[in-house]
Coordinates of C-alpha atoms in Angstrom, one line a residue:
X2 CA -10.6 34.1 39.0
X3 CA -9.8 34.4 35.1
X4 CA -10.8 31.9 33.0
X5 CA -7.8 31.1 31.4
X6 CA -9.6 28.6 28.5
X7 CA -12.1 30.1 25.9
X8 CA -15.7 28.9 26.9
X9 CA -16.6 25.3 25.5
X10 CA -13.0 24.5 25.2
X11 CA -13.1 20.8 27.8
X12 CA -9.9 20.3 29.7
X13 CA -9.7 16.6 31.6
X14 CA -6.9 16.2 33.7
X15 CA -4.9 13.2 35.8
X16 CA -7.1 9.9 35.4
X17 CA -9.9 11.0 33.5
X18 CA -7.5 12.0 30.5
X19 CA -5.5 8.9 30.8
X20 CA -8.6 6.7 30.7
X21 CA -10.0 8.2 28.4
X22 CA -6.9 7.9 25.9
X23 CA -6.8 4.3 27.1
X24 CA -10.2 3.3 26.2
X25 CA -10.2 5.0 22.6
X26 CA -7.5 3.3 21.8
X27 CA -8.4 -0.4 23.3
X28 CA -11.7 0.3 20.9
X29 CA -9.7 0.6 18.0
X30 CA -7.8 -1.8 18.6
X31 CA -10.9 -4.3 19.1
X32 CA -12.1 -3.2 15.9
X33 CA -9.4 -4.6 13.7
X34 CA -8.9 -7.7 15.8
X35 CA -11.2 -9.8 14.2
X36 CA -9.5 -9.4 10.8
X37 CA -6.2 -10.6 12.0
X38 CA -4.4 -14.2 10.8
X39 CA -5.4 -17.1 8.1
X40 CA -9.1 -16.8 9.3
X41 CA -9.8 -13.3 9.8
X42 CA -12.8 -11.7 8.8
X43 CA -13.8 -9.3 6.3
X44 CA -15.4 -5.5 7.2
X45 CA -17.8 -3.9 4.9
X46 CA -16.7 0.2 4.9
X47 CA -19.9 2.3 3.5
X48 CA -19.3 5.6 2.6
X49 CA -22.1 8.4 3.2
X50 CA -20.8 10.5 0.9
X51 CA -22.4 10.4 -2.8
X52 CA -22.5 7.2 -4.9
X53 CA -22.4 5.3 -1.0
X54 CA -19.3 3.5 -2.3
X55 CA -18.5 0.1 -0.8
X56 CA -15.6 -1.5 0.3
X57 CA -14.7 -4.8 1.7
X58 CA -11.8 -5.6 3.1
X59 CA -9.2 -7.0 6.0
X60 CA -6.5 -5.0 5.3
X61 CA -6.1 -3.1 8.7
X62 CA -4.8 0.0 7.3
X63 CA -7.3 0.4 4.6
X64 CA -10.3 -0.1 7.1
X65 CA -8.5 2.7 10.0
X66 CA -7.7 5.4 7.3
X67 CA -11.8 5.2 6.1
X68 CA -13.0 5.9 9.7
X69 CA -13.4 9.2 11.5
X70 CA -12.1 9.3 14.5
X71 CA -12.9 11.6 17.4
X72 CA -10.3 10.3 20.1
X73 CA -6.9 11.5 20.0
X74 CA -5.2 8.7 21.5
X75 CA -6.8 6.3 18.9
X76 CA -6.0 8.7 15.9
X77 CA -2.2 7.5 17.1
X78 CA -2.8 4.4 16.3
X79 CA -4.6 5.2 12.6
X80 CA -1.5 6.6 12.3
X81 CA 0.8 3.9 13.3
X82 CA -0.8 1.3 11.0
X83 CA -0.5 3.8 8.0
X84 CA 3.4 3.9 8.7
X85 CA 3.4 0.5 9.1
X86 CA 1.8 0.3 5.5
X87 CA 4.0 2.7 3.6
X88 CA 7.0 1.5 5.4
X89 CA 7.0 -2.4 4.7
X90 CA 2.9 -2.9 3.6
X91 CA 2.6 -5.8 5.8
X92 CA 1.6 -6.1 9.8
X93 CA -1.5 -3.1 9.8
X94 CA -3.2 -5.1 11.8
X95 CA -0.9 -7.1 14.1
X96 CA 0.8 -3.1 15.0
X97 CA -2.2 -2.2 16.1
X98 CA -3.6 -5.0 18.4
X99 CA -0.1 -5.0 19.7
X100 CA -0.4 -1.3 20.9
X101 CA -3.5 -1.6 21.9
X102 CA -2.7 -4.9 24.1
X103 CA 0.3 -3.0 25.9
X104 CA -2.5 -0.4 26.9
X105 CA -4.5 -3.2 28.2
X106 CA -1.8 -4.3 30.2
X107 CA -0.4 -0.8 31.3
X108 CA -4.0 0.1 32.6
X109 CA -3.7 -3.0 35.0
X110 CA -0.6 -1.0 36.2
X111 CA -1.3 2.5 36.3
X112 CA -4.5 1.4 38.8
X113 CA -1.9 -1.0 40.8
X114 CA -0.6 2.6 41.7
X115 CA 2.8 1.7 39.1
X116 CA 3.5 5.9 37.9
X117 CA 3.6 5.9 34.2
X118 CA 7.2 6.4 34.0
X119 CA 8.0 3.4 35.8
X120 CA 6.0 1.1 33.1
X121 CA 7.4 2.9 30.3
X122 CA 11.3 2.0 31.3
X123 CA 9.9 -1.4 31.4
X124 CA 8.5 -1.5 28.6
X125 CA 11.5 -0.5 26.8
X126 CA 13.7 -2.4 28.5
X127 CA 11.2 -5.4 27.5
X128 CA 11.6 -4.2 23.5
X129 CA 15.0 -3.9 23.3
X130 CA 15.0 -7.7 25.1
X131 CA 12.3 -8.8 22.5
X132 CA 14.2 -7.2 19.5
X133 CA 17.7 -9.3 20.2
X134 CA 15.7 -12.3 21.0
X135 CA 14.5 -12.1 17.3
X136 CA 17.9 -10.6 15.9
X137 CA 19.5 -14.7 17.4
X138 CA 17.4 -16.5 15.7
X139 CA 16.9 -15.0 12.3
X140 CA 17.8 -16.7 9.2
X141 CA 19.5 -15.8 5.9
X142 CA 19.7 -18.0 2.4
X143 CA 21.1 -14.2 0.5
X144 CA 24.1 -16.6 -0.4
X145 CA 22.0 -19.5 -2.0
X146 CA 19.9 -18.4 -4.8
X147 CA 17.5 -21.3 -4.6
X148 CA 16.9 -21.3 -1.1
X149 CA 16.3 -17.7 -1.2
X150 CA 13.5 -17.6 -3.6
X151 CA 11.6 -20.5 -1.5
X152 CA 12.1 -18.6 1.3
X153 CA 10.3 -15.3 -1.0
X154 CA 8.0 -17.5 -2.0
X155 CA 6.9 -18.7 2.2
X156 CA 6.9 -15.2 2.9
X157 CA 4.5 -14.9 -0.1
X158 CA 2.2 -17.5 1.2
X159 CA 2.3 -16.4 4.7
X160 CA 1.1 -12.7 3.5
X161 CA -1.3 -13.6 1.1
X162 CA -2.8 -16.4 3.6
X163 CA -4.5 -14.2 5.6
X164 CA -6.6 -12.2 2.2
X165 CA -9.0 -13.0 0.1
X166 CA -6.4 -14.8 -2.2
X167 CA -5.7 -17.4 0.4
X168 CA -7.3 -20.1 -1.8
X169 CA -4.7 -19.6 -4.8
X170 CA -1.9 -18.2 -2.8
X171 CA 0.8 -20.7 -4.5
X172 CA -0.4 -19.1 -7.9
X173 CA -0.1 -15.2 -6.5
X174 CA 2.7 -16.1 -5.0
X175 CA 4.7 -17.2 -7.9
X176 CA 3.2 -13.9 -9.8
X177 CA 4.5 -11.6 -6.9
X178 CA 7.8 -13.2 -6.5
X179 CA 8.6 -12.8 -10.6
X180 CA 7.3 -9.6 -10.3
X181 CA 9.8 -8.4 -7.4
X182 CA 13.2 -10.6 -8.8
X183 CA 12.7 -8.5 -11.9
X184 CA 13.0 -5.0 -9.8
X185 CA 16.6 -6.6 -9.4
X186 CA 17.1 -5.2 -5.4
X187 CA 14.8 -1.8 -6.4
X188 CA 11.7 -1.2 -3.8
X189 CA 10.5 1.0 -6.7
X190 CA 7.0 -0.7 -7.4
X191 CA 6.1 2.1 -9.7
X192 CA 7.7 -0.2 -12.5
X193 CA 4.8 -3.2 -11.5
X194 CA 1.7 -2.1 -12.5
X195 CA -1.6 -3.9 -11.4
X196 CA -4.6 -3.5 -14.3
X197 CA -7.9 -4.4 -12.9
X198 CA -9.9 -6.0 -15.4
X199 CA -13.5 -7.5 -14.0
X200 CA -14.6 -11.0 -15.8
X201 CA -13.0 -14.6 -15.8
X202 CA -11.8 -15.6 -12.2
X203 CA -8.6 -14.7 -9.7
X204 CA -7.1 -18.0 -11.2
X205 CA -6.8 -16.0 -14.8
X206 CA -4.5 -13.4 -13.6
X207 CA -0.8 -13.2 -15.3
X208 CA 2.1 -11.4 -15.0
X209 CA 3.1 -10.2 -18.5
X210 CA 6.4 -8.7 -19.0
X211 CA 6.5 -4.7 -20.4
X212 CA 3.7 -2.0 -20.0
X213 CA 0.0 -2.5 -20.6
X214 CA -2.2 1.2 -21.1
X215 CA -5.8 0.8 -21.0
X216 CA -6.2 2.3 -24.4
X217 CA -7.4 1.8 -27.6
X218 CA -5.4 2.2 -31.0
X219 CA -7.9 4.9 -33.3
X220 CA -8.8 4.2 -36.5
X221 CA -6.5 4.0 -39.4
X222 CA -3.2 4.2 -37.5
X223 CA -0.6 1.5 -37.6
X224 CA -1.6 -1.7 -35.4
X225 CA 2.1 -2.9 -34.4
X226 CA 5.2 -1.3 -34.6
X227 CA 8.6 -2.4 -34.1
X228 CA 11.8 -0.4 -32.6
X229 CA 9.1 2.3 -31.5
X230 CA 10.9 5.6 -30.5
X231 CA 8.3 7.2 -28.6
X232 CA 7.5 10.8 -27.2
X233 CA 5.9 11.4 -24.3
X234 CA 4.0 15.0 -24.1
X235 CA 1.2 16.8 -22.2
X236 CA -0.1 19.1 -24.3
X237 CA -3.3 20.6 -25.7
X238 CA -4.2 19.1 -29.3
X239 CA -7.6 20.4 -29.5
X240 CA -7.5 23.8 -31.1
X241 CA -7.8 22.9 -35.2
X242 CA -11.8 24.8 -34.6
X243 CA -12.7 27.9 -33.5
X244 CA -14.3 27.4 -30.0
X245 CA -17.4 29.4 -30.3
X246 CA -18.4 29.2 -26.3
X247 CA -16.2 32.4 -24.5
X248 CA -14.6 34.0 -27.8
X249 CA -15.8 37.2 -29.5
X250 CA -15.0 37.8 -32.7
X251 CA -16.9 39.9 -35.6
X252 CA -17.0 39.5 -39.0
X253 CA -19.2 40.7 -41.9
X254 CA -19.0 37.1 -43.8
X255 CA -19.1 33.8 -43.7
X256 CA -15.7 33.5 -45.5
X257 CA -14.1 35.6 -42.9
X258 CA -15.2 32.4 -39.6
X259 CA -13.2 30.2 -43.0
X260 CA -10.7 32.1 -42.7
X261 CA -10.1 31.9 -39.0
X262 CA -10.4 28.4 -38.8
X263 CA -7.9 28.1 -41.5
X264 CA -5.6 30.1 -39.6
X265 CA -6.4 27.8 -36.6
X266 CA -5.7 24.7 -38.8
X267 CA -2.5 25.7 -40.3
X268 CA -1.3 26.2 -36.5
X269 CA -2.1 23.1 -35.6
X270 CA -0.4 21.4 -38.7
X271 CA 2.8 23.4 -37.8
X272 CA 2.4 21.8 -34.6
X273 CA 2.6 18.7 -35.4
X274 CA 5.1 19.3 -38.0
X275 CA 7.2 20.1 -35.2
X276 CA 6.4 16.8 -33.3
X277 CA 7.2 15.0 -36.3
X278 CA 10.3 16.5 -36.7
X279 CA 11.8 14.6 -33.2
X280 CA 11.6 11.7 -35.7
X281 CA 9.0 9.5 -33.5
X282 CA 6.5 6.6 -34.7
X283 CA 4.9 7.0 -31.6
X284 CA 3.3 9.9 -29.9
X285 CA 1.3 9.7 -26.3
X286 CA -0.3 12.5 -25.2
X287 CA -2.2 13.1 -22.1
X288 CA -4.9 15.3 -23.2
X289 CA -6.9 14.9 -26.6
X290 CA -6.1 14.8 -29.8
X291 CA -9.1 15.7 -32.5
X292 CA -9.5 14.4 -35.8
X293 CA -7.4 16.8 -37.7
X294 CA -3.7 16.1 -36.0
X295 CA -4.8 12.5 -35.9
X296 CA -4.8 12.4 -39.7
X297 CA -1.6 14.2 -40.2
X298 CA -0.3 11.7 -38.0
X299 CA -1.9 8.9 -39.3
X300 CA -0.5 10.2 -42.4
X301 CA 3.2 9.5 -42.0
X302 CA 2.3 6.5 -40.3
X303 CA 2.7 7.3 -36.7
X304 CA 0.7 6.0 -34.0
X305 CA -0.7 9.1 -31.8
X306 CA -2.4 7.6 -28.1
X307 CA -4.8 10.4 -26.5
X308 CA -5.8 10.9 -23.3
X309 CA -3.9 8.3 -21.8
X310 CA -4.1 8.1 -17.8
X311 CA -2.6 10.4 -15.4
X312 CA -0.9 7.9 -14.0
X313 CA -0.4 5.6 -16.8
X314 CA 1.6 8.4 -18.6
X315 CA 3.7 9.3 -15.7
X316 CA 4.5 5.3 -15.4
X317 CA 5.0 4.7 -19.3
X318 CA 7.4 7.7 -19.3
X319 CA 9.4 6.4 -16.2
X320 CA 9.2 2.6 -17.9
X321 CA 10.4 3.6 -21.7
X322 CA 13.4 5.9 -19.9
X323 CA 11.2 9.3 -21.7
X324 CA 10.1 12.2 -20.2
X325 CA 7.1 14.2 -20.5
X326 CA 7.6 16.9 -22.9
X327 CA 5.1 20.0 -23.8
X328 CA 7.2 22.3 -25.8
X329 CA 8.6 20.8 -29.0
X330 CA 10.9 23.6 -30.3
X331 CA 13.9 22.2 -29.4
X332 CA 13.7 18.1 -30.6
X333 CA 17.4 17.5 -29.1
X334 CA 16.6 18.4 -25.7
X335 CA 13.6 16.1 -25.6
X336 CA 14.2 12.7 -24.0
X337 CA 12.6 10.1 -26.2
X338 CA 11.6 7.0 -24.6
X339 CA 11.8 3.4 -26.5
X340 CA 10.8 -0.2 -26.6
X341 CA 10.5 -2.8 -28.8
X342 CA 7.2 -3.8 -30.0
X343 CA 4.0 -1.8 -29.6
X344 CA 1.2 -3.6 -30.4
X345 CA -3.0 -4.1 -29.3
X346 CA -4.0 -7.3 -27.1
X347 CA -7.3 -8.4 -25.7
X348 CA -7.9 -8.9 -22.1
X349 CA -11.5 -10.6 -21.6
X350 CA -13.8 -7.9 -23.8
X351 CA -11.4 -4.7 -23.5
X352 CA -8.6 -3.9 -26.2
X353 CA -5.5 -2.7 -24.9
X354 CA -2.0 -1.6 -26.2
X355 CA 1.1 -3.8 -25.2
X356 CA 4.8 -2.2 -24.5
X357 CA 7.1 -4.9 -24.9
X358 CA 10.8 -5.0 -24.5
X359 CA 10.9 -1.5 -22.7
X360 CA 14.6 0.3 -21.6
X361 CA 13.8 -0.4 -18.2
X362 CA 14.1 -4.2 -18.2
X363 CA 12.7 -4.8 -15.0
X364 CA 9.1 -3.2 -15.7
X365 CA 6.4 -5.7 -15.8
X366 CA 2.4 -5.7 -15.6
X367 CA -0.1 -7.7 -13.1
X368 CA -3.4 -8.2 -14.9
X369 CA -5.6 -9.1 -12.2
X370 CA -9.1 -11.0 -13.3
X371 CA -12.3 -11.3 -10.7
X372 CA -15.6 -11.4 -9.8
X373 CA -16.4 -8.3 -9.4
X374 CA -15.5 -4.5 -8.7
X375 CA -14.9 -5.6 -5.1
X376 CA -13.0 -8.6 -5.7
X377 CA -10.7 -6.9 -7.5
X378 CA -10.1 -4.0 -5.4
X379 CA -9.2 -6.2 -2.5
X380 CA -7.0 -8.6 -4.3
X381 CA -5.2 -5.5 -5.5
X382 CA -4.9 -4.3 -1.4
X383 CA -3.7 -8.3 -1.2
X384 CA -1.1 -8.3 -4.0
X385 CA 0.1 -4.6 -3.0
X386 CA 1.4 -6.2 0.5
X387 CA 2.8 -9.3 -0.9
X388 CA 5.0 -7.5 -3.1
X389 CA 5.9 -4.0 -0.3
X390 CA 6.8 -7.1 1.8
X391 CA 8.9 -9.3 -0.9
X392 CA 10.5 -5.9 -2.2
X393 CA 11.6 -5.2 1.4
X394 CA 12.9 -8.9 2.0
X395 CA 14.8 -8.5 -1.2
X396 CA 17.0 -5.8 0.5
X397 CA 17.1 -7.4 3.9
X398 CA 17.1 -10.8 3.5
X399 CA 16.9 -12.0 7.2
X400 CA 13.7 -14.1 7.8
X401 CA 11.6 -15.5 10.5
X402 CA 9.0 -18.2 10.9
X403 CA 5.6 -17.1 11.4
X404 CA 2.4 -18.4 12.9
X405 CA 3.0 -16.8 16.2
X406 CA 6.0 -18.4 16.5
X407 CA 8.3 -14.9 16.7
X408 CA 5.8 -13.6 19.4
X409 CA 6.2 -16.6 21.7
X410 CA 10.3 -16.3 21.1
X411 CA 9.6 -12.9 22.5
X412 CA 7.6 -13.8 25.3
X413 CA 10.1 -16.0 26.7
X414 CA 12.9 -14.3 26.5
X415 CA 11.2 -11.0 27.9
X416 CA 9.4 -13.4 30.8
X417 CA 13.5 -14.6 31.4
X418 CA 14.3 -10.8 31.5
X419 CA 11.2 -10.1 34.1
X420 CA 12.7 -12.6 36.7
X421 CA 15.9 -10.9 36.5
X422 CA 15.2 -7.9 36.7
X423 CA 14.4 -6.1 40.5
X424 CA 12.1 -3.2 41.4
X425 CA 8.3 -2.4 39.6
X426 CA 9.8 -2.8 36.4
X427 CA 9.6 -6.5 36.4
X428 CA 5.8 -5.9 36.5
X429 CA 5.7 -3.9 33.4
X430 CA 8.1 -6.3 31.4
X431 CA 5.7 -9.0 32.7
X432 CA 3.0 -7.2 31.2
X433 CA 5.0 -6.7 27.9
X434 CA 5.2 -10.6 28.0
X435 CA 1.8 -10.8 28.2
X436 CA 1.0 -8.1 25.3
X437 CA 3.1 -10.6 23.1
X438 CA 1.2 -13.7 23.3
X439 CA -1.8 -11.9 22.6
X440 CA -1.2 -11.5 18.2
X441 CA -0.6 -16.2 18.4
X442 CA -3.9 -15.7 21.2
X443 CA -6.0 -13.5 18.8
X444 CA -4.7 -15.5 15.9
X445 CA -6.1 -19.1 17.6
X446 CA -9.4 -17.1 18.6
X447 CA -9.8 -15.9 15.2
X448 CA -9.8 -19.6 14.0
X449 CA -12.6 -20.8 16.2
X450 CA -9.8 -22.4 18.3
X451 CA -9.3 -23.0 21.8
X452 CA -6.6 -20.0 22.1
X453 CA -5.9 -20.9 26.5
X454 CA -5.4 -24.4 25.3
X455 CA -3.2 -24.2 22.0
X456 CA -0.8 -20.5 23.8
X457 CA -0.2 -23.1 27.3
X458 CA 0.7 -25.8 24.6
X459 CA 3.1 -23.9 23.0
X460 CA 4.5 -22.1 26.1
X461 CA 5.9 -25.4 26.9
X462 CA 7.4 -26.2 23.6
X463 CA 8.7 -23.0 23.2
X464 CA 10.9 -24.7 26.4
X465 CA 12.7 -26.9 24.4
X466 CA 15.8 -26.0 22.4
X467 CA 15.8 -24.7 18.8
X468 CA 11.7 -25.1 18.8
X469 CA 9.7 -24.1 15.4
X470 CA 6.5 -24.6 16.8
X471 CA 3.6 -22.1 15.9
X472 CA -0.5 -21.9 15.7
X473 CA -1.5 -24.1 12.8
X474 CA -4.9 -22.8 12.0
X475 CA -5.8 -25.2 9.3
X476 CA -5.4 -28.3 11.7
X477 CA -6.2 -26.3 14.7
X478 CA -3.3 -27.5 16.4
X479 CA 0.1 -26.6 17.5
X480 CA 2.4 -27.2 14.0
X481 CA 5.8 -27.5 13.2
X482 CA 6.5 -24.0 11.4
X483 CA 9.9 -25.1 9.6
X484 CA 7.7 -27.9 7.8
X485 CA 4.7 -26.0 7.1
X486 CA 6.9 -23.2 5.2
X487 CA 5.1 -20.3 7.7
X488 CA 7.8 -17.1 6.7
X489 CA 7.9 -13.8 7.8
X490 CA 10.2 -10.9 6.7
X491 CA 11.8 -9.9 10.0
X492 CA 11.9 -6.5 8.8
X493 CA 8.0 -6.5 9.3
X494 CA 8.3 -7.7 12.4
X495 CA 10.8 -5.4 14.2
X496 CA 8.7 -2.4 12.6
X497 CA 5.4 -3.9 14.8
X498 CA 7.4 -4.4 18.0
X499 CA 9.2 -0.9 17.5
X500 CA 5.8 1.2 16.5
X501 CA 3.6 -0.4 18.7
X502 CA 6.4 0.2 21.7
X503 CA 6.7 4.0 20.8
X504 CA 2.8 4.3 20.1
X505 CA 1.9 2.7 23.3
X506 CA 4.7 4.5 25.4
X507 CA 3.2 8.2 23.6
X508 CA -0.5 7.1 24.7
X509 CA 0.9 6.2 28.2
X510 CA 2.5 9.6 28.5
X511 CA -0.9 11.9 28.6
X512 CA -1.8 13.1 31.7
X513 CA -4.6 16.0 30.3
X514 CA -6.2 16.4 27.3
X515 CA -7.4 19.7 25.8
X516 CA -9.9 20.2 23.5
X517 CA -10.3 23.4 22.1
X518 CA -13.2 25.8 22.2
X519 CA -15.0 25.7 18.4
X520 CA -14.3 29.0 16.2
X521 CA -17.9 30.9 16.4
X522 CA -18.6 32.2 13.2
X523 CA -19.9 35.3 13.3
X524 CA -23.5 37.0 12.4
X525 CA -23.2 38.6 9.7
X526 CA -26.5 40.0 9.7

């Protein structure tokens, strides 16, 4: 018979392929486990590439997008969590151990003889269930100012609780919540911009209002100005010498190279003549600027800002309502930008140059201060969710409480729908029950805590009407949610129980899996 597969190309079919799928992704799902709730741990990610950078982190998205993976089913969930980030920046973690819980449960199934199928309609009958159970008993302060920025400000806490800013979480709370009220309803977070700046501790960070660049002002240009009209560009202002390295030129004497580089000069000094002419005092340019336009500018008293960073340029322009310009023929069909006051601060050691009172009001810097290199970068990951999920809340304002409380509403109500419901179905929505209580379980275990205890505790107040209980991990015991101020945005929420449905239900689909024979390269000998 004809092979129909190239040689080395592995095709596992029925079982084998559906284990196999399972088991790759209950591995990844146990790997990020650990760093989920209040008292998750930390992972240390080492790179074997050059400079063996380190990271250190919790954040469940940041740890799967560093690995390499070689299963396919668990590359699904990578994925997954990465959506979950750029979609609402909170939950990595709790998507993921959800997936991988409903594959748990679903293996439990598939050997009790259930066909795939069968589990699946159960398993979206049990999501759908789950999602209106949450939809009842969400709450909305949009109409009440007050009570809407405490509730930012839970939601805040309860994000930021489970980083490495736990300990001042009030502090980055307050910092995230100005930050977002000032984007006035935008989830544009290109206009807050987080400068990393290692020395003092977290507690030094501010939130400043305008634009801070990580620049220097040179020597003899103007320290402050005010009303600052200011042109963006990307352009080359490097060419007032004759490069020697690549150019060809003879000559039979000295006077003639003079010549040349007088020739040079004089286009550079038209140049700038020309940049003058859009009638700026302040001119930022993304490449360098040598000595020579430096003094012409420095000469009519505008302040010229090379090499600022790629994206530090792109934000400024966005920020001072500019754009970036690199032909300056035509001055009138050049956007300027413009803000207030430019002036030079100090943070810690480092000079830097301040953009107040830019056009677009809402823009506003995060100086973050730490420990170290590693510090920082992690309270950056921290901050970065705190405000994807505040942003998101701003625009739907509906709100749960957390602490495992959402996941044991779920349970109930999908346990309710299980009872109801005839034929092998119930077994799968039983087993999406279960999946639930396992993010308040893992949460308890996480702690130190007796998880069978504190879930059996709670199953029975979740009983009573209107309940609020949840895991308090700090007391170790079942708390009252309302009073702790535990918040979620239930916008996070329905993106873990949707993705790690649809994941779970794509993983439970495979019945073969192909891998494909490698390309040979061939000798070339």
């Amino acid at each position: 018979m004809e092979r129909v597969l190239k040689d080395d190309a592995i095709d596992e079919k029925g079982e084998r392929a559906r284990m196999a799928s399972f088991v790759g992704a209950m591995a990844i799902a146990d790997l990020v486990k650990t760093t989920l709730g209040p008292k998750g741990m930390d992972k240390i990610l080492q790179s074997t590439g050059r400079g063996r950078s380190v990271t250190v982190t919790n954040d469940g998205a940041t740890i799967l997008k560093s690995l390499h993976i070689d299963s396919p089913a668990a590359k699904v969930l990578v994925d997954i969590s990465k959506v979950q980030d750029d979609e609402v920046g909170d939950g990595t973690t709790s998507v993921v151990v959800l997936a991988g819980e409903l594959l748990r449960e679903a293996e439990k199934l598939v050997n009790m003889k259930i066909h795939p199928m069968t589990i699946i309609a159960g398993f979206r009958m049990a999501a759908d269930c789950a999602r209106n159970a949450l939809l009842q008993r969400t709450m909305d302060n949009k109409e009440n100012t007050d009570k809407f920025r405490a509730d930012l400000m839970n939601i805040a806490m309860t994000t930021l609780s489970s980083k490495i800013l736990s300990q001042d979480k009030e502090y980055f709370a307050e910092l995230a919540v100005d930050a977002v009220l000032r984007l006035k309803g935008s989830t544009n977070l290109e206009a807050i911009q987080i400068l990393k700046k290692p020395g003092g501790s977290l507690r030094d960070s501010f939130l400043d209002e305008g634009f801070i660049l990580d620049k220097k002002i040179g020597i003899g240009q103007p320290k402050r100005i005010e009303n600052a009209k200011i042109l963006v560009a990307n352009t080359a202002m490097d060419t007032d010498k004759v490069k020697i390295y690549g150019a060809r030129v003879r000559v039979d004497s000295m006077s003639k190279v003079a010549d040349i580089e007088a020739a040079e000069k004089q286009k550079m000094r038209e140049k700038v003549q020309k940049i003058i002419a859009h009638g700026i005092n302040c001119f930022v340019n993304r490449q360098l600027i040598y000595n020579f336009p430096e003094e012409l500018f420095a000469d009519v008293g505008i302040l010229a800002i090379e090499h600022a960073d790629f994206e530090g340029i792109e934000r400024l322009a966005l920020v001072t309502g500019g754009e970036i310009a690199s032909t300056f023929d035509n001055p009138e069909s050049v956007k300027l930008g413009h803000c207030k006051v430019i002036e030079e601060i100090m943070i810690g050691e480092d000079r830097l140059i301040h953009f107040s009172g830019v056009k677009m009001g809402q823009a506003c810097s995060i100086v973050l201060r730490g420990a170290s290199e590693h510090v920082l970068d992690e309270a950056e990951r921290s901050l970065h969710d705190a405000l994807c999920v505040l942003s998101q809340t701003v625009n739907d304002t509906r709100c749960l409480f957390g602490g495992g409380w959402p996941e044991m509403v779920m349970a109930k109500e999908v346990d309710e729908l299980a009872r109801k419901t005839p034929g092998k179905k119930s077994h799968a929505i039983d087993a999406f029950s279960r999946a639930l209580q396992a993010i308040p379980t893992t949460i308890a275990d996480n702690a130190g805590l007796d998880s069978a205890e504190l879930i059996s505790q709670l199953r029975a107040e979740h009983h009573k009407e209107n309940c609020t209980a949840g895991i308090d991990v700090i007391t170790g015991s079942v708390g009252d949610m309302q009073k702790l101020g535990i918040q979620e945005s239930f916008k996070v929420k329905q993106a873990i129980l949707l993705s790690a449905t649809e994941a779970a239900e794509m993983i439970l689909r495979v019945d073969e899996i192909i891998t494909c024979a490698p390309r040979r390269r061939e000798d070339r000998m």
